[in-house]
């Protein structure tokens, strides 16, 4: 037994993580259900480091030093359970099984509890950054016992992305904490991409810019506050020309967005936790709407916004859109971090929000300059109740709001859909409002269902005999 870690599941992610581990000097035992992928990896990259070829799960486990560590990188769901089932009889107390796939955090909680009973350590690790991250340094979000992290953490920290000498990997918390945080990370990624899409749509439709011209705008935005991987690659995608037709690539791609599930899970979990992640929800629904091609075709002929609408000052409009994008992005992140805090409280995970911002600074899809500011905000002596009121972001949002409002008004008049920008602004205005129509909602609920309400001027639950003149409110 000579390998420090085994990897099973050698599609793009597993193969690249195995190579990353080998590049860092670890001997890696490699296994895949069908041997072709194992041999392809070894043929093409076997000379990059020290690998041990394992044809069967038995060979994989036999190749490992104790305590054994096996990283599973297979399709999430049933395949992961199947692989765990075949590993368990081969492993011993103290060994560590790591699931680096995009597991649902509730599955991770279940698996961790099952394996703990069998004396095995189970680590559910969220891995972000796609195939390039896996190879050159991803952001890693491992959840599991402290004991398991002691054995595994140093390896994961070594192969993760590094920013200013700090690894983009930290022990998130027990059992499902890592996969929960990875899920919300993906939800934020959905929101981020939706907002970027709306900004593009506004510049394209509102200003009549070509995709290549919008690409230039994004390139310039990437030198400022919005600097981020997603803004950078937006410019690249928009600048791409299709070689078959000579058209901008973005015009050749069918405009129906797909999803694999993490965004939907984020919203489902947020509904259970009662956290209003409206930005993420709008992004998930916007993707769903884009795929309803039959309904879209049916409604396409109906009347739209003002036909006389035009932008007078293109430069100002572009800056307004930039500000709207920035402020809406702050709202989306504020909501996502609220969800992590709520999930952590619900499951006793004790997740450090500042650490989350820190490990997303490199390796992952939502890496961005402003994560440093988010880390500062959550590391402050007093944790802000919302990112929006942390001093740095309060200033961002307040400064952006005139632009933000102009963009929402203009887009609405022009008939350009901006669910992300508009809902983010409404979220801000709702939190800001001194009184909300929730009082009326409570009145209605009490009227039709005797659900009771609380008063502003007295303690207790009250019920009113609505409409019956002179009848006093009664305390329920
Ligand atoms: P896939 O998600 O496409 O899964 C393919 C792998 O799963 C192959 O190795 C395949 O073996 C194996 N597999 C399947 Br399918 N069913 C199996 C079973 N019943 N028993 C054993 N092995 C089985 O690979 P991926 O895109 O590399 O992703 C791996 C994991 O990482 C997934 O959970 C994914 O969600 C997650 N992830 C992906 C990305 C990304 O950018 N792609 C990013 C972050 C996380 P075979 O070769 O024998 O068919």
XYZ file of C-alpha atoms and ligand atoms in Angstrom:
525
model
C 0.000 0.000 0.000
C 1.620 3.182 -1.194
C -1.046 5.654 -2.227
C -2.079 8.497 0.082
C -5.474 8.861 -1.526
C -7.723 7.044 -3.966
C -10.068 8.631 -6.497
C -13.007 6.714 -7.910
C -14.990 8.249 -10.771
C -12.683 9.553 -13.460
C -14.914 11.674 -15.669
C -13.694 15.296 -16.111
C -13.875 16.276 -12.437
C -12.393 13.119 -10.922
C -9.620 12.834 -13.502
C -8.599 16.460 -13.015
C -8.668 16.247 -9.217
C -6.540 13.077 -9.389
C -4.022 14.916 -11.587
C -4.086 17.928 -9.253
C -3.312 15.645 -6.282
C -0.502 13.980 -8.227
C 0.921 17.375 -9.246
C 1.216 18.132 -5.530
C 3.339 15.083 -4.905
C 0.715 12.648 -3.647
C 0.580 9.089 -4.907
C -2.976 8.663 -6.179
C -4.742 5.366 -6.729
C -7.239 5.783 -9.562
C -10.380 3.795 -10.318
C -13.432 4.079 -12.533
C -16.414 1.757 -12.993
C -15.449 1.224 -16.621
C -11.702 0.747 -17.005
C -11.502 2.790 -20.233
C -11.517 6.095 -18.352
C -8.782 4.898 -15.993
C -6.580 3.851 -18.899
C -7.276 7.059 -20.806
C -6.168 9.099 -17.780
C -3.006 7.053 -17.357
C -2.196 7.031 -21.103
C -2.578 10.776 -21.438
C -1.347 11.993 -18.069
C 0.301 9.063 -16.304
C 3.689 10.759 -16.548
C 2.539 13.843 -14.616
C 2.967 12.213 -11.212
C 2.639 9.021 -9.250
C -0.523 7.011 -9.977
C -1.593 3.482 -9.053
C -3.969 1.843 -11.538
C -6.858 0.051 -9.844
C -9.133 -2.126 -11.906
C -11.498 -3.004 -9.083
C -12.666 -1.381 -5.874
C -10.698 -4.075 -3.981
C -7.523 -3.055 -5.769
C -8.229 0.602 -5.069
C -8.635 0.049 -1.334
C -5.654 -2.329 -1.154
C -3.445 0.362 -2.701
C -4.082 2.855 0.109
C -2.104 3.782 3.217
C -4.070 3.750 6.486
C -6.172 5.555 7.477
C -7.450 5.170 3.951
C -8.911 8.098 2.071
C -11.142 7.597 -0.957
C -12.545 10.503 -2.938
C -15.749 9.688 -4.814
C -16.337 11.795 -7.956
C -19.313 10.129 -9.620
C -22.691 11.404 -10.716
C -24.608 12.660 -7.685
C -27.541 10.678 -6.312
C -27.910 6.914 -6.640
C -24.468 6.345 -8.216
C -22.873 7.861 -5.085
C -24.831 5.497 -2.818
C -23.867 2.547 -5.022
C -20.177 3.431 -4.783
C -20.387 3.943 -0.995
C -22.083 0.549 -0.636
C -19.295 -1.161 -2.520
C -16.586 0.646 -0.532
C -17.913 0.127 2.985
C -17.199 -3.612 3.354
C -13.623 -2.993 2.231
C -12.824 -0.230 4.703
C -11.941 -0.116 8.397
C -12.695 2.049 11.364
C -11.041 5.460 11.035
C -10.924 5.401 7.219
C -12.353 8.404 5.374
C -14.774 8.446 2.456
C -15.077 11.813 0.719
C -17.927 12.657 -1.640
C -16.784 15.511 -3.862
C -19.866 15.404 -6.098
C -22.748 17.843 -6.055
C -24.721 15.904 -3.455
C -27.881 17.256 -1.913
C -26.946 18.240 1.638
C -29.741 16.163 3.152
C -28.230 13.079 1.454
C -24.879 13.994 2.966
C -26.408 14.233 6.449
C -27.953 10.777 5.964
C -24.753 9.225 4.600
C -22.591 10.695 7.343
C -24.874 9.305 10.044
C -24.957 5.855 8.378
C -21.199 5.646 8.036
C -20.508 6.977 11.516
C -22.454 3.996 12.860
C -20.076 1.788 10.917
C -17.047 3.551 12.383
C -16.184 5.312 9.121
C -15.614 9.016 8.563
C -17.626 10.614 5.823
C -16.804 14.019 4.385
C -19.227 15.759 2.022
C -17.083 18.223 0.128
C -18.467 20.813 -2.237
C -16.034 21.411 -5.085
C -16.437 24.483 -7.249
C -14.582 25.732 -10.258
C -15.541 23.270 -12.956
C -12.964 21.143 -14.701
C -10.338 23.860 -14.851
C -10.639 24.499 -11.111
C -10.403 20.797 -10.376
C -7.109 20.657 -12.243
C -5.469 23.893 -11.152
C -7.030 24.587 -7.780
C -10.741 24.605 -6.930
C -12.576 26.181 -4.049
C -13.339 23.293 -1.685
C -16.087 23.240 0.950
C -15.635 20.129 3.124
C -18.141 19.171 5.794
C -17.666 16.362 8.306
C -16.165 15.513 11.666
C -13.134 17.334 13.025
C -11.262 14.013 13.131
C -11.924 13.436 9.435
C -10.800 16.951 8.601
C -7.549 16.487 10.488
C -6.643 13.562 8.258
C -7.838 15.127 5.044
C -7.715 18.895 5.448
C -4.017 19.423 4.715
C -4.334 17.596 1.367
C -7.434 19.496 0.329
C -5.906 22.808 1.371
C -2.832 22.034 -0.696
C -4.707 21.279 -3.930
C -7.230 24.111 -3.556
C -6.816 27.532 -5.146
C -4.633 29.918 -3.132
C -5.329 33.642 -2.811
C -2.717 35.811 -1.084
C -1.207 32.625 0.319
C -4.519 31.508 1.869
C -6.111 28.261 0.677
C -9.637 28.439 -0.733
C -10.603 25.542 1.514
C -11.709 25.507 5.116
C -13.526 23.034 7.365
C -17.084 24.304 6.981
C -18.729 22.333 9.799
C -20.228 18.919 10.581
C -22.007 16.510 8.202
C -23.986 18.362 5.498
C -22.500 21.821 6.106
C -20.082 21.674 3.160
C -22.654 20.567 0.613
C -25.163 23.080 1.974
C -22.705 25.919 1.494
C -21.810 24.621 -1.979
C -25.514 24.553 -2.830
C -26.009 28.178 -1.780
C -22.808 29.095 -3.643
C -24.413 27.667 -6.780
C -27.644 29.531 -6.029
C -25.699 32.782 -5.820
C -24.028 31.833 -9.096
C -27.490 31.515 -10.693
C -28.438 34.993 -9.435
C -25.140 36.476 -10.581
C -25.570 35.055 -14.080
C -29.176 36.238 -14.306
C -28.158 39.793 -13.368
C -25.340 39.740 -15.907
C -27.833 38.508 -18.499
C -30.197 41.372 -17.720
C -27.382 43.921 -18.018
C -26.414 42.467 -21.403
C -30.024 42.448 -22.569
C -30.472 46.116 -21.584
C -27.327 47.253 -23.374
C -28.151 45.187 -26.422
C -31.841 46.052 -26.747
C -31.801 49.438 -25.076
C -28.725 50.847 -26.768
C -28.719 48.705 -29.882
C -25.157 47.579 -29.199
C -23.764 44.498 -30.928
C -22.587 41.562 -28.780
C -18.985 42.553 -29.528
C -19.701 46.097 -28.316
C -21.363 44.803 -25.152
C -18.294 42.576 -24.685
C -16.171 45.728 -24.599
C -18.401 47.216 -21.911
C -18.004 44.090 -19.778
C -14.248 44.136 -20.309
C -14.119 47.687 -18.989
C -16.404 46.793 -16.054
C -13.991 44.012 -15.197
C -11.330 46.575 -14.341
C -13.432 48.084 -11.544
C -15.703 47.158 -8.650
C -17.370 44.406 -10.671
C -14.111 42.582 -11.354
C -14.968 38.889 -11.310
C -14.576 35.678 -13.241
C -18.182 35.760 -14.486
C -17.888 39.329 -15.815
C -14.585 38.410 -17.455
C -15.958 35.342 -19.247
C -19.155 37.207 -20.194
C -16.951 39.455 -22.331
C -15.335 36.394 -23.886
C -18.627 34.646 -24.619
C -20.112 37.808 -26.156
C -17.038 38.403 -28.322
C -17.074 34.857 -29.711
C -18.043 34.470 -33.378
C -19.587 31.245 -34.689
C -17.307 29.766 -37.300
C -20.081 28.136 -39.340
C -22.305 31.172 -39.769
C -20.035 34.103 -38.957
C -22.727 35.304 -36.548
C -22.098 36.224 -32.907
C -22.084 32.931 -31.006
C -24.663 34.271 -28.543
C -27.136 34.675 -31.423
C -26.684 31.104 -32.584
C -27.271 29.537 -29.160
C -30.892 28.599 -28.403
C -32.205 30.928 -25.690
C -33.537 28.241 -23.356
C -31.412 27.936 -20.206
C -31.003 24.574 -18.543
C -30.286 23.656 -14.948
C -29.004 20.670 -13.089
C -30.722 21.273 -9.769
C -28.550 23.098 -7.251
C -30.339 26.417 -7.860
C -33.706 24.747 -7.364
C -32.462 23.033 -4.189
C -31.259 26.370 -2.859
C -34.706 27.878 -3.279
C -36.454 24.800 -1.858
C -34.222 24.960 1.214
C -34.744 28.717 1.525
C -38.510 28.186 1.492
C -38.163 25.685 4.338
C -35.924 28.048 6.287
C -38.131 31.070 5.566
C -35.262 33.066 4.078
C -36.300 35.404 1.238
C -33.714 34.596 -1.429
C -35.768 36.389 -4.080
C -32.764 37.028 -6.346
C -31.873 33.343 -6.542
C -35.530 32.371 -6.965
C -36.005 34.866 -9.826
C -32.928 33.417 -11.516
C -34.203 29.843 -11.227
C -37.642 30.888 -12.530
C -36.121 32.944 -15.346
C -34.316 29.840 -16.580
C -37.542 27.850 -16.334
C -39.478 30.538 -18.228
C -36.899 30.619 -21.004
C -37.541 26.924 -21.607
C -41.308 27.331 -22.011
C -40.964 27.813 -25.744
C -44.579 27.074 -26.587
C -45.931 29.715 -24.210
C -43.285 32.173 -25.345
C -44.257 31.679 -28.973
C -47.935 32.158 -28.119
C -47.356 35.426 -26.244
C -44.753 36.837 -28.608
C -47.267 38.700 -30.767
C -48.831 40.580 -27.862
C -48.236 44.269 -27.318
C -45.221 45.438 -25.369
C -43.617 48.556 -23.973
C -43.560 52.085 -25.282
C -42.562 52.094 -28.945
C -41.240 55.626 -28.793
C -38.808 54.639 -26.088
C -35.160 55.430 -26.640
C -32.083 56.126 -24.566
C -30.865 59.693 -24.903
C -27.534 59.433 -23.149
C -25.925 56.091 -23.917
C -22.974 56.668 -21.632
C -25.146 57.530 -18.662
C -27.427 54.576 -19.335
C -24.434 52.229 -19.445
C -23.223 53.558 -16.104
C -26.751 53.238 -14.681
C -26.830 49.593 -15.744
C -23.434 49.004 -14.140
C -24.661 50.494 -10.868
C -27.899 48.499 -11.010
C -25.896 45.341 -11.595
C -23.590 46.053 -8.665
C -26.378 46.904 -6.213
C -28.501 43.916 -7.277
C -25.474 41.689 -6.873
C -24.962 42.949 -3.322
C -28.602 42.043 -2.594
C -28.189 38.546 -4.063
C -25.100 37.878 -1.947
C -26.768 39.338 1.150
C -29.642 36.896 0.644
C -27.339 33.929 0.052
C -25.304 34.650 3.170
C -28.537 35.011 5.149
C -29.479 31.531 3.979
C -26.129 30.096 5.075
C -26.560 31.722 8.484
C -30.095 30.306 8.778
C -29.037 26.805 7.657
C -26.138 26.891 10.070
C -28.416 27.887 12.953
C -30.992 25.236 12.029
C -28.424 22.421 11.935
C -25.964 23.697 14.601
C -23.125 23.917 12.099
C -21.515 27.100 13.404
C -20.486 28.197 9.905
C -18.210 31.243 9.795
C -19.633 33.581 7.126
C -16.368 35.491 6.716
C -14.598 32.209 5.943
C -17.119 31.477 3.196
C -16.338 34.752 1.464
C -12.649 33.981 1.907
C -12.716 30.539 0.259
C -14.783 31.810 -2.675
C -12.125 34.350 -3.619
C -10.327 31.870 -5.847
C -10.959 28.658 -7.747
C -14.719 28.975 -7.956
C -17.134 30.384 -10.495
C -18.270 33.313 -8.329
C -14.749 34.450 -7.462
C -14.730 38.228 -7.367
C -12.822 41.119 -5.931
C -15.701 42.229 -3.727
C -15.580 38.982 -1.706
C -12.723 40.604 0.242
C -15.186 43.286 1.309
C -17.773 40.641 2.265
C -15.179 38.891 4.393
C -14.359 42.173 6.133
C -18.048 42.826 6.736
C -18.649 39.457 8.399
C -15.364 39.495 10.313
C -16.297 42.800 11.996
C -16.721 42.711 15.786
C -20.450 42.933 15.377
C -21.845 40.781 12.572
C -24.161 42.870 10.356
C -27.794 41.695 10.430
C -27.681 42.016 6.654
C -24.768 42.576 4.312
C -26.738 45.562 3.024
C -26.147 47.505 6.242
C -22.442 46.679 6.537
C -20.788 50.116 6.095
C -19.040 49.380 2.793
C -22.113 47.858 1.142
C -24.572 50.361 2.607
C -22.630 53.027 0.751
C -22.583 50.993 -2.477
C -26.328 50.461 -2.409
C -27.183 54.026 -1.452
C -24.922 55.456 -4.117
C -26.333 53.132 -6.754
C -29.965 53.640 -6.023
C -30.764 56.544 -8.375
C -29.223 54.639 -11.267
C -30.874 51.422 -10.118
C -34.320 53.042 -10.045
C -33.826 54.667 -13.455
C -32.864 51.315 -14.960
C -35.877 49.541 -13.482
C -38.246 52.299 -14.666
C -36.697 52.535 -18.127
C -36.637 48.791 -18.676
C -40.227 48.457 -17.507
C -41.392 51.233 -19.853
C -39.486 49.651 -22.705
C -40.886 46.214 -21.970
C -37.524 44.605 -21.250
C -37.733 41.899 -18.575
C -35.510 42.536 -15.559
C -36.784 40.198 -12.833
C -33.422 40.208 -11.044
C -32.871 43.981 -10.976
C -36.486 44.719 -10.086
C -36.844 42.137 -7.345
C -33.517 43.151 -5.792
C -34.689 46.758 -5.678
C -38.050 45.734 -4.200
C -36.240 43.666 -1.596
C -34.179 46.689 -0.607
C -37.243 48.933 -0.517
C -39.191 46.372 1.509
C -36.461 46.122 4.138
C -36.250 49.928 4.176
C -39.988 50.537 4.555
C -41.229 51.741 7.912
C -44.568 49.960 7.490
C -45.333 47.047 5.215
C -48.714 45.857 3.932
C -48.072 42.734 5.998
C -50.405 44.388 8.530
C -53.222 44.122 6.004
C -52.258 40.499 5.292
C -52.601 39.768 9.007
C -55.982 41.513 9.079
C -57.220 39.446 6.158
C -55.977 36.228 7.731
C -57.760 37.080 10.943
C -60.932 38.001 9.023
C -61.299 34.785 7.081
C -59.563 32.320 9.347
C -59.425 33.791 12.866
C -55.653 33.389 12.643
C -55.127 36.258 15.141
C -52.611 39.108 14.957
C -50.289 41.038 17.231
C -50.806 44.747 17.988
C -48.289 47.567 17.886
C -49.488 48.894 21.251
C -50.142 45.823 23.402
C -48.688 42.380 24.068
C -50.518 39.210 23.141
C -52.494 37.617 20.291
C -55.703 39.327 19.247
C -58.760 38.421 17.235
C -61.291 40.933 15.942
C -64.983 40.317 15.308
C -64.641 42.022 11.943
C -67.426 44.231 10.690
C -69.552 43.903 13.782
C -69.875 47.535 14.832
C -68.764 48.387 18.297
C -67.521 44.925 19.133
C -64.154 45.216 20.826
C -61.089 43.262 19.846
C -60.780 40.208 21.984
C -57.584 38.712 23.230
C -57.258 35.201 21.871
P -20.519 12.919 -14.177
O -21.423 13.600 -13.225
O -20.819 12.998 -15.626
O -20.463 11.363 -13.754
C -19.734 10.421 -14.525
C -18.998 9.474 -13.614
O -19.906 8.770 -12.757
C -18.259 8.411 -14.411
O -17.034 8.147 -13.777
C -19.211 7.232 -14.317
O -18.598 5.979 -14.508
C -19.659 7.368 -12.903
N -20.836 6.573 -12.551
C -22.138 6.711 -12.922
Br -22.745 7.914 -14.129
N -22.950 5.796 -12.371
C -22.148 5.052 -11.593
C -22.399 3.947 -10.758
N -23.625 3.456 -10.580
N -21.342 3.381 -10.138
C -20.101 3.861 -10.301
N -19.802 4.935 -11.068
C -20.815 5.517 -11.723
O -18.999 13.375 -13.944
P -18.374 14.828 -13.661
O -18.958 15.864 -14.546
O -16.904 14.629 -13.641
O -18.862 15.163 -12.188
C -18.545 14.348 -11.072
C -19.246 14.931 -9.845
O -18.753 16.253 -9.613
C -20.756 15.072 -10.010
O -21.386 14.828 -8.782
C -20.934 16.534 -10.383
O -22.199 17.024 -10.029
C -19.828 17.182 -9.579
N -19.346 18.461 -10.099
C -19.193 18.666 -11.425
C -18.704 19.877 -11.896
C -18.508 20.104 -13.360
O -18.156 21.232 -13.723
N -18.675 19.112 -14.223
C -18.362 20.881 -10.986
C -18.500 20.641 -9.630
C -18.997 19.419 -9.191
P -18.507 5.344 -16.007
O -17.351 6.036 -16.652
O -18.262 3.912 -15.745
O -19.809 5.626 -16.677
